[in-house]
Short mmCIF file of C-alpha atoms in Angstrom, two decimals:
data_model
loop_
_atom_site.label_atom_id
_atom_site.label_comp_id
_atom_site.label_asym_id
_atom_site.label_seq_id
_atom_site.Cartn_x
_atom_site.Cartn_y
_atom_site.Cartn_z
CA UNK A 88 43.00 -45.19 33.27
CA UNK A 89 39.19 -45.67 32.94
CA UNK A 90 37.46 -42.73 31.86
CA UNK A 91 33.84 -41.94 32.84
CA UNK A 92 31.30 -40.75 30.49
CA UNK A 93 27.94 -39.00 31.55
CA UNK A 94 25.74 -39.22 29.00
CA UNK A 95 22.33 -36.79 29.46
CA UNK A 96 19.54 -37.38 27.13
CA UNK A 97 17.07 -34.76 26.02
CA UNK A 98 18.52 -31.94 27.90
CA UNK A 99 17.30 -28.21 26.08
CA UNK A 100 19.33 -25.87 28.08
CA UNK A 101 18.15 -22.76 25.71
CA UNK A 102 14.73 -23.72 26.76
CA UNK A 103 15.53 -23.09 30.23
CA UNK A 104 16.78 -19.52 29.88
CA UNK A 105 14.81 -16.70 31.01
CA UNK A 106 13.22 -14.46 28.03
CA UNK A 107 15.30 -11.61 28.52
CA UNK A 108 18.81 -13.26 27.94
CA UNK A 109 16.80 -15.08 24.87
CA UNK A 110 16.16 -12.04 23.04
CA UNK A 111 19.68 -10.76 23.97
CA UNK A 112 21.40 -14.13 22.87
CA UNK A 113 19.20 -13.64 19.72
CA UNK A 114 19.88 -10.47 18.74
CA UNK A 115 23.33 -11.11 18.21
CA UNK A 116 23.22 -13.85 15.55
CA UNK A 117 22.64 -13.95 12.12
CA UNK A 118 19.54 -15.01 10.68
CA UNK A 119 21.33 -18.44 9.50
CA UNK A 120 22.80 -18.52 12.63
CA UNK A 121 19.48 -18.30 14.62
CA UNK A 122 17.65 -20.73 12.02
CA UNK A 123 20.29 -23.17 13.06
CA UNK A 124 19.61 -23.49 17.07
CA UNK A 125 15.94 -23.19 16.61
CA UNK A 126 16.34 -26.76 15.59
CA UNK A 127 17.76 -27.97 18.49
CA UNK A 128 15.40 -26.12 20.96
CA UNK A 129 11.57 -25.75 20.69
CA UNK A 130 11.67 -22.12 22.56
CA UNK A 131 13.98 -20.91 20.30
CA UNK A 132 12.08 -21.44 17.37
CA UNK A 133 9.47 -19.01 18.37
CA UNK A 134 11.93 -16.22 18.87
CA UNK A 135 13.98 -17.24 15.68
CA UNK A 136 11.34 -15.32 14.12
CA UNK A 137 13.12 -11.90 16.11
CA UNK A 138 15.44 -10.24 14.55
CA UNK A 139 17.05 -6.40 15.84
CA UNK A 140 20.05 -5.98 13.99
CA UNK A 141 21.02 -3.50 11.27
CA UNK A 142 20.57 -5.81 8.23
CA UNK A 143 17.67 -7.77 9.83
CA UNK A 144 14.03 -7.08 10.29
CA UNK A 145 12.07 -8.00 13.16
CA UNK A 146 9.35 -10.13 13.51
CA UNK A 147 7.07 -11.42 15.96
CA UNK A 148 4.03 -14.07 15.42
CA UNK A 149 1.65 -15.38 18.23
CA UNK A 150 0.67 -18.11 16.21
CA UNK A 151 2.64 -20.70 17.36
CA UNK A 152 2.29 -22.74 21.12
CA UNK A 153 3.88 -20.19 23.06
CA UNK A 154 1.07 -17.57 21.69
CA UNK A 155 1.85 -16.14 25.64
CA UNK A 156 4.88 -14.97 25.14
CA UNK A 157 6.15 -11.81 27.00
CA UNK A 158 8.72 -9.22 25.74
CA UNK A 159 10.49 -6.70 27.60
CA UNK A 160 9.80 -3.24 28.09
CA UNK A 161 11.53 -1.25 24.39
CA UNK A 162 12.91 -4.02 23.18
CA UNK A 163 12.16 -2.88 20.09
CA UNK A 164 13.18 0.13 20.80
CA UNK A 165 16.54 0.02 18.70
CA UNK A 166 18.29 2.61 16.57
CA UNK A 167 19.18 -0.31 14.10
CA UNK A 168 15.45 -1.51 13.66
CA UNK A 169 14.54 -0.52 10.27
CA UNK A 170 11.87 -2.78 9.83
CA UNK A 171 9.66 -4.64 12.23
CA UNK A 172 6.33 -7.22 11.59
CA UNK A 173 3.97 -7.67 14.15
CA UNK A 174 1.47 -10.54 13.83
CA UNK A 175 -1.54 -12.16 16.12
CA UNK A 176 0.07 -9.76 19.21
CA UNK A 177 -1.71 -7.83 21.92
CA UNK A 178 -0.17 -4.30 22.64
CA UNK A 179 -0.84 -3.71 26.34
CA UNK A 180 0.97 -0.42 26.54
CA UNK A 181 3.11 1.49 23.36
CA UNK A 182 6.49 0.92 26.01
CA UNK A 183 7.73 -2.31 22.99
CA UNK A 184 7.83 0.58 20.61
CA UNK A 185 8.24 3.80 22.84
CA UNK A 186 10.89 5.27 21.08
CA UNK A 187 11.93 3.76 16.83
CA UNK A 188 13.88 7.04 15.40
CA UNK A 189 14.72 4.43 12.51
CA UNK A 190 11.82 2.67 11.72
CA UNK A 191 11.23 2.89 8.16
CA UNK A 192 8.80 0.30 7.57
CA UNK A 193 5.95 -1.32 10.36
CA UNK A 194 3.38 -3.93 9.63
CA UNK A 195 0.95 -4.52 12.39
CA UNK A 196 -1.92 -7.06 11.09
CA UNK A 197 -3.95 -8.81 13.85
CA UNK A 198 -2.99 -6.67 16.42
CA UNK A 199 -5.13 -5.20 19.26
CA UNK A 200 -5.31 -3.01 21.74
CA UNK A 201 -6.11 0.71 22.55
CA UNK A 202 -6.98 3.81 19.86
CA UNK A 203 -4.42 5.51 22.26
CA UNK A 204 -1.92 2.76 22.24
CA UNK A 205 -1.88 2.84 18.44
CA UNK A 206 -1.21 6.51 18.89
CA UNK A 207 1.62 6.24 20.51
CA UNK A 208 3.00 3.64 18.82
CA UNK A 209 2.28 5.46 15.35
CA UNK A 210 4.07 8.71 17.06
CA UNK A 211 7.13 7.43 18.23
CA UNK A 212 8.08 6.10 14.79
CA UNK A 213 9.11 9.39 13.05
CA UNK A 214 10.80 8.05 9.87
CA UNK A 215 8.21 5.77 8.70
CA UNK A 216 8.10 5.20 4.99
CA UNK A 217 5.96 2.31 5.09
CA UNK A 218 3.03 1.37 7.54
CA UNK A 219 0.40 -1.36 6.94
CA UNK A 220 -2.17 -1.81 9.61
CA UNK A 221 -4.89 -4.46 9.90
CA UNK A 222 -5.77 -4.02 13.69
CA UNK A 223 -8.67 -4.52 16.35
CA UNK A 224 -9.36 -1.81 18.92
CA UNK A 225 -10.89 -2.94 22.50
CA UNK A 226 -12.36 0.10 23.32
CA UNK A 227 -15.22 2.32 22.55
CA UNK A 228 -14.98 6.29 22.47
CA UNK A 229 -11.67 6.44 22.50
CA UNK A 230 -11.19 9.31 19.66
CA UNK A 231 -9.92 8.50 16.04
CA UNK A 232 -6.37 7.30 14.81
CA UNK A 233 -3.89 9.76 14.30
CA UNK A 234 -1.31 9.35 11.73
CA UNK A 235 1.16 12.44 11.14
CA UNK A 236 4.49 11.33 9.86
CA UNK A 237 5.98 13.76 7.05
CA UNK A 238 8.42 10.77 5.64
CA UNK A 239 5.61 8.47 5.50
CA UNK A 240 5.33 7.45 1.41
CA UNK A 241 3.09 4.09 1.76
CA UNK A 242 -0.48 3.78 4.17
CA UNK A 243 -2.29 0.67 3.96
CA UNK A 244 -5.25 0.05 5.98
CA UNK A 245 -6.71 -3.25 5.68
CA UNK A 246 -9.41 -3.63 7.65
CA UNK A 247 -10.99 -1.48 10.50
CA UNK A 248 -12.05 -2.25 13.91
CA UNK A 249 -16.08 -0.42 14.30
CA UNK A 250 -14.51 0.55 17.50
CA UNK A 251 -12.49 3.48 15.36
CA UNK A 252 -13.47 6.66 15.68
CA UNK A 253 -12.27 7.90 12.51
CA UNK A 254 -8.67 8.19 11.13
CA UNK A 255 -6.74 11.09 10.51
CA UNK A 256 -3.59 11.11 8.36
CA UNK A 257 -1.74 13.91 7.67
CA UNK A 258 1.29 12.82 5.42
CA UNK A 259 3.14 15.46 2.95
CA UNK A 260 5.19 12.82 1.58
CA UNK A 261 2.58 10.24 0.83
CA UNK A 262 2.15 8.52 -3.04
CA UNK A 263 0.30 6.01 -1.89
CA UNK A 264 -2.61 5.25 0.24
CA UNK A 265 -4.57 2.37 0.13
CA UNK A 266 -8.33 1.19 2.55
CA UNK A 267 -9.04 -2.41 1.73
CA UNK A 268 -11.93 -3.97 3.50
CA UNK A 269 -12.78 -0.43 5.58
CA UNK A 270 -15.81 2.12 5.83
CA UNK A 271 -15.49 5.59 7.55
CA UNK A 272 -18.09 8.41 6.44
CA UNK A 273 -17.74 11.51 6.00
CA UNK A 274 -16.81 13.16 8.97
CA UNK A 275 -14.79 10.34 9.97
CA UNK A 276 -11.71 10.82 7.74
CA UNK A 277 -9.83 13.39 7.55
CA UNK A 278 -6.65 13.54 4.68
CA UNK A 279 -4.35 16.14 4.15
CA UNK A 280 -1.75 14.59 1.17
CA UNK A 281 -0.52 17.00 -0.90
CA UNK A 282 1.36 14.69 -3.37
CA UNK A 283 -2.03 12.44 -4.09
CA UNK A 284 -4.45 14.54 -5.85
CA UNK A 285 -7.73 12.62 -5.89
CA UNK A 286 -10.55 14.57 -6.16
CA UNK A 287 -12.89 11.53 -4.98
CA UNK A 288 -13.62 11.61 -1.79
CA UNK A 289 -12.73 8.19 -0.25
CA UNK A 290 -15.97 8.16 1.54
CA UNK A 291 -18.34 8.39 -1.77
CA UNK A 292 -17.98 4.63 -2.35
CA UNK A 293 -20.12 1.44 -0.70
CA UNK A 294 -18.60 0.27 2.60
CA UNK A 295 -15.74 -2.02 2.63
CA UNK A 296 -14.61 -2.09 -0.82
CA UNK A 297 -11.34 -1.29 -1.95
CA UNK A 298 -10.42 2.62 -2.70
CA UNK A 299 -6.38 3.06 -3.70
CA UNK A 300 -5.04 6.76 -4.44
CA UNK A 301 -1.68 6.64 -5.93
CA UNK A 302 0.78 8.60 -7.10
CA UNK A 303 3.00 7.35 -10.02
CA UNK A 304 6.83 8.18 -9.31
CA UNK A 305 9.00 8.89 -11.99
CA UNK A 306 11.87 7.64 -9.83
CA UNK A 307 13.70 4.63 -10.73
CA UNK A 308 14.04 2.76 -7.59
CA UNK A 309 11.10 2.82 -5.30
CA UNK A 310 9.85 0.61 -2.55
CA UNK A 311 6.54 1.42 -2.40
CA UNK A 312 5.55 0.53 -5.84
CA UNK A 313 6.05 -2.97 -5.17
CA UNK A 314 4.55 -3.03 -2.30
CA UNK A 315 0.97 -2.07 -3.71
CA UNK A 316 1.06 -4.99 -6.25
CA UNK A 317 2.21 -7.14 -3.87
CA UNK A 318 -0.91 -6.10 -1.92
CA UNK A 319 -3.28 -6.68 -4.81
CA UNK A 320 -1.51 -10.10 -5.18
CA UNK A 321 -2.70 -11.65 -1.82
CA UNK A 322 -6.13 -9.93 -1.71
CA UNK A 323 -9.11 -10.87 -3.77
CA UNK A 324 -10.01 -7.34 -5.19
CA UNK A 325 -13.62 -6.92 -6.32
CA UNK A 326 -15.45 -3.70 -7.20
CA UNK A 327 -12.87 -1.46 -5.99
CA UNK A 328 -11.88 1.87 -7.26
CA UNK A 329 -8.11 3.77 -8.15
CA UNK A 330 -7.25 7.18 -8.24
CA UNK A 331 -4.35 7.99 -10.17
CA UNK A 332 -2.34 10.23 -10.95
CA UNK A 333 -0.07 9.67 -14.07
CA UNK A 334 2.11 11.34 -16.89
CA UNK A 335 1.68 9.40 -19.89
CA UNK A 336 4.54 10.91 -21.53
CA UNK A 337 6.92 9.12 -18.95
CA UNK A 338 7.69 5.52 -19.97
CA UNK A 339 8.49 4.61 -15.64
CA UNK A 340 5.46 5.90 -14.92
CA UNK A 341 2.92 3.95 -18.00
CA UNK A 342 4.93 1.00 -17.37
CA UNK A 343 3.90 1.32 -13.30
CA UNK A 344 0.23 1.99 -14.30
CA UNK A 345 0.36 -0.93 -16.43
CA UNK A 346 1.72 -3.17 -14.13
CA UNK A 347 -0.98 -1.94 -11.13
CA UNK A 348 -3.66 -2.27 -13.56
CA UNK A 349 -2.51 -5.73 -14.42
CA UNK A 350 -2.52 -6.73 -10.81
CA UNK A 351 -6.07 -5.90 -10.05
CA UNK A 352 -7.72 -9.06 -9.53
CA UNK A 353 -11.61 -7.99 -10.56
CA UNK A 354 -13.86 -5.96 -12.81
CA UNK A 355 -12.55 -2.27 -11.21
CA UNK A 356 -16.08 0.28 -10.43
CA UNK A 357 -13.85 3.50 -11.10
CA UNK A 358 -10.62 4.24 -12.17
CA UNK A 359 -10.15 8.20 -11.42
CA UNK A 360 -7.09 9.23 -14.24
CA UNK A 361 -5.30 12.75 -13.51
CA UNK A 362 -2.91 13.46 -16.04
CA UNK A 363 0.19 15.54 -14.69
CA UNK A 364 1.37 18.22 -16.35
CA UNK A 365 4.30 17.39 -18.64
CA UNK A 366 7.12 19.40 -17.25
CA UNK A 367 9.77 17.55 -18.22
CA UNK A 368 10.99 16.77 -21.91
CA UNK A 369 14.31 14.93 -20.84
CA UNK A 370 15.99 12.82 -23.92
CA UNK A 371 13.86 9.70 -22.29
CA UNK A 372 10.26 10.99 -22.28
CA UNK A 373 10.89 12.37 -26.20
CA UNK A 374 12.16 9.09 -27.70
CA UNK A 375 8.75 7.39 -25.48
CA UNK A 376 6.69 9.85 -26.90
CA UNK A 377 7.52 8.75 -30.50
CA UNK A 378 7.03 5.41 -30.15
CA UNK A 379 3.93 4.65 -32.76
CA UNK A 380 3.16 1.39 -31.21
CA UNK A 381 2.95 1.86 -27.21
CA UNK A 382 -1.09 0.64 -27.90
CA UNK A 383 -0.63 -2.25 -30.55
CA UNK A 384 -1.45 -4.24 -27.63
CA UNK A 385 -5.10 -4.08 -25.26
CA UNK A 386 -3.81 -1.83 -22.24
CA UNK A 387 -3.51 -2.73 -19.15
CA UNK A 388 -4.52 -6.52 -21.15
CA UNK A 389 -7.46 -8.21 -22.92
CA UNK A 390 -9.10 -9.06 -19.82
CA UNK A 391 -9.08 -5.49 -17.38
CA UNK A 392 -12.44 -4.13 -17.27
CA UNK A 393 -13.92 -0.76 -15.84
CA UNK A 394 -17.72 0.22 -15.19
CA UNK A 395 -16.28 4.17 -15.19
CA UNK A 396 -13.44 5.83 -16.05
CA UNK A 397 -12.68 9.75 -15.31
CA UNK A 398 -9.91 11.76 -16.44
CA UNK A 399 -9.05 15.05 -15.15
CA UNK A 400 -6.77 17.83 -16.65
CA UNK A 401 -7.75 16.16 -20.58
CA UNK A 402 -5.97 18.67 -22.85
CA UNK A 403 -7.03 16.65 -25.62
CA UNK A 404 -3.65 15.99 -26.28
CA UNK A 405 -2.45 13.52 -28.61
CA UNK A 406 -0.92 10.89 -26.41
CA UNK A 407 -4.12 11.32 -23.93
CA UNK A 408 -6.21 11.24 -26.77
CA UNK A 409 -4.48 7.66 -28.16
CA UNK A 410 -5.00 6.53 -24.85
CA UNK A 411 -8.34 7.39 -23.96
CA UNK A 412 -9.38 5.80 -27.40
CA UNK A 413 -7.41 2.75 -26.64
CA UNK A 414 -9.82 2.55 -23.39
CA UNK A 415 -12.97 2.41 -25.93
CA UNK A 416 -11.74 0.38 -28.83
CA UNK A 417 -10.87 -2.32 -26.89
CA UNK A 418 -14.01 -2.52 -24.57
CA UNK A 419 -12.00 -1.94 -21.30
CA UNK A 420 -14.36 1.11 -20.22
CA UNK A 421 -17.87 -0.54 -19.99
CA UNK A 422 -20.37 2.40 -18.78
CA UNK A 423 -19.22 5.64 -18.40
CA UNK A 424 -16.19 7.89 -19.52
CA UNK A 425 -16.16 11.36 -17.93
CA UNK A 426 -14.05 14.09 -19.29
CA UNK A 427 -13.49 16.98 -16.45
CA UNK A 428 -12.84 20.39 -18.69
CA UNK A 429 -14.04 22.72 -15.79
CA UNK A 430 -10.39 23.72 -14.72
CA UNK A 431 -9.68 24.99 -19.01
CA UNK A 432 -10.72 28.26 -20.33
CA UNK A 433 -13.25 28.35 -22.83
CA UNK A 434 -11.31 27.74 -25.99
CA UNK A 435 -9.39 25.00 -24.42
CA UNK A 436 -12.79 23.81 -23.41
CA UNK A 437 -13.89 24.07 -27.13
CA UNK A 438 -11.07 21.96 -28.57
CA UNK A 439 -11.86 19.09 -25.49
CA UNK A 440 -15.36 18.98 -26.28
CA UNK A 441 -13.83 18.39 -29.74
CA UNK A 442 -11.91 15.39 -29.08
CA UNK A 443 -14.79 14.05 -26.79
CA UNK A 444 -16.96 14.00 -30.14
CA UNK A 445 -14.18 11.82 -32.12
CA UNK A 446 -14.27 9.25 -28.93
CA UNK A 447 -17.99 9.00 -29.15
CA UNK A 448 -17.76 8.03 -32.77
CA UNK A 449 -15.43 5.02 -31.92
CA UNK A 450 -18.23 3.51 -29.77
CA UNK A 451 -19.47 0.46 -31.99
CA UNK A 452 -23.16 -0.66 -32.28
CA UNK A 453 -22.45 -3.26 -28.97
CA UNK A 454 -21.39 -0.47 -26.59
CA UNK A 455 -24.60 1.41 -27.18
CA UNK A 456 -24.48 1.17 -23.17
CA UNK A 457 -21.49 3.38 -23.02
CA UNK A 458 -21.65 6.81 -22.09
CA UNK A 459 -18.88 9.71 -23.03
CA UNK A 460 -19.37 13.25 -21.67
CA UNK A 461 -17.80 16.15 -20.20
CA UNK A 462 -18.48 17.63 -16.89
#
């Protein structure tokens, strides 16, 4: 018996599959899985990048060949989506993301398309922890961006389209919230964050340069954390300011200062300190607080440098006091350092005004330039 053999060359049956059953195929294998048949078809490789199960986030990127391609109405509207990536994409309508009751964490960067759109989007995405936007909006008059999300701990805007009419964010669970590259005035922003208490205005600072409020958690496992010095990592900072808000008495939260501080690529123009209230003496923060040596070494290091530095709710405490001489000693504040003692009663004012006078007497003779007052 003679047995025929047909042999086809160069046949990509994936490719030939309509979009639809793609994405279905797709969402049913593994990332390994999908990584694996991308390299026999060159369709699939572009929606490798997709992922909508439970343990996988999604991703899309235009930047490839097929920079045309066309997804189906809510497909990423999933209750397993926890996390999706949108890159180089046009939004025509908000239907993709119409409904995301699980979405913890959305990055759109290069991503156009309506201020209502975004809107949309922004609203049908209710547990949000996470959301980093870098996007382009085609039309004018339009109204601002509205962001109201009361799980939403991280907001990172990296760039703004002149075609914004503002933002507003409204966020009673935010630590962190960061413009990079942006410029709104005045009575273009509008902030209501409870849990970030920066008493600079984000607007009183020259157009597109860096502002970051932020913060400091005393909880041990955070997300968001990382994702701020991650930020810093792939961005050239330059001249850009922090708000912080910090207890020094808690050895997570130093160590997270430290590390943000560290990160920051440039000479910083202001770096806005409020010191919490120290309301918890746990067996932790007491054994911290005795360590003799938490400043043997320059803080954040040698080479961090700051044209101003001001610190709100300065007690005059020891630990703030260590720390704000620490700043002077070794040349890390460069112009100014302003003490705020407006919120203290008079006697408490007394004893600041006090401690201000030792910090002026650690200036040397080559930081006759440097300024220490109250106000």
């Amino acid at each position: 018996m003679i047995e025929t053999f047909a042999i086809v060359k160069d046949v990509d049956w994936i490719s030939k599959l309509p979009d639809d059953v793609l994405l279905v195929i797709l969402s049913r294998l593994s990332t390994e899985e999908a990584v694996r048949t991308s390299l026999v078809s060159k369709r699939w490789e572009h929606f490798s990048h997709l992922q909508t199960t439970t343990h996988h986030p999604a991703y899309l990127d235009r930047t490839g060949p097929n920079k045309y391609l066309e997804i189906s109405t809510n497909i990423f509207s999933h209750p397993s989506l926890k996390s999706l990536s949108l890159t180089f994409y046009i939004l025509e309508s908000s239907r993709p993301l119409s409904y995301c009751p699980n979405l913890t964490t959305l990055k759109l960067v290069c991503v156009a398309s309506e201020v209502g759109v975004f809107n949309r989007v922004l609203a049908s995405c209710p547990s949000l922890e996470v959301l980093v936007l870098d996007i382009v909006c085609v039309k004018k008059n339009e109204g601002p961006l509205e962001i109201e999300n009361n799980k939403l701990k991280v907001l990172l805007v990296t760039s703004s389209s002149k075609y914004i009419d503002g933002i507003r964010v409204s966020g009673p669970s935010l630590d962190i919230i960061a413009f990079i590259d942006t410029s709104f005035k005045k009575d273009e922003f509008f902030l209501v964050a409870p849990r970030l208490q920066c008493s600079r205005n984000f607007w009183v600072r020259p157009a597109f340069t860096p502002h970051i409020g932020y913060n400091i958690s005393k909880e041990k496992k955070i997300i968001w954390h990382e994702e701020l010095v991650n930020l810093f990592g792939k961005l050239w900072i330059s001249a850009g300011s922090l708000s912080v808000s910090v207890d020094l008495n808690n050895p997570t939260e130093f160590e997270r200062l430290q590390k943000v501080l560290r990160a920051w690529t440039r000479k910083m123009s202001e770096l806005e300190i409020i010191f919490k209230d120290n309301n918890d003496p746990n067996e932790e923060n007491v054994s911290w607080n005795k360590k003799k040596n938490k400043y043997k070494d320059p803080f954040p290091n040698a080479e961090f440098r700051v044209d101003t530095v001001c610190m709100h709710n300065f007690s005059g405490s020891e630990e703030e006091f260590a720390f704000a001489s620490c700043l002077i000693k070794q040349g890390t504040v460069v112009r100014n350092m302003m003490i705020k003692t407006t919120s203290f009663p008079a006697k408490k004012k007394l004893e600041i005004k006090t401690a201000v006078a030792k910090l002026r007497a650690l200036r040397t003779i080559d930081q006759w330039k440097l300024t220490i007052k109250c106000f």
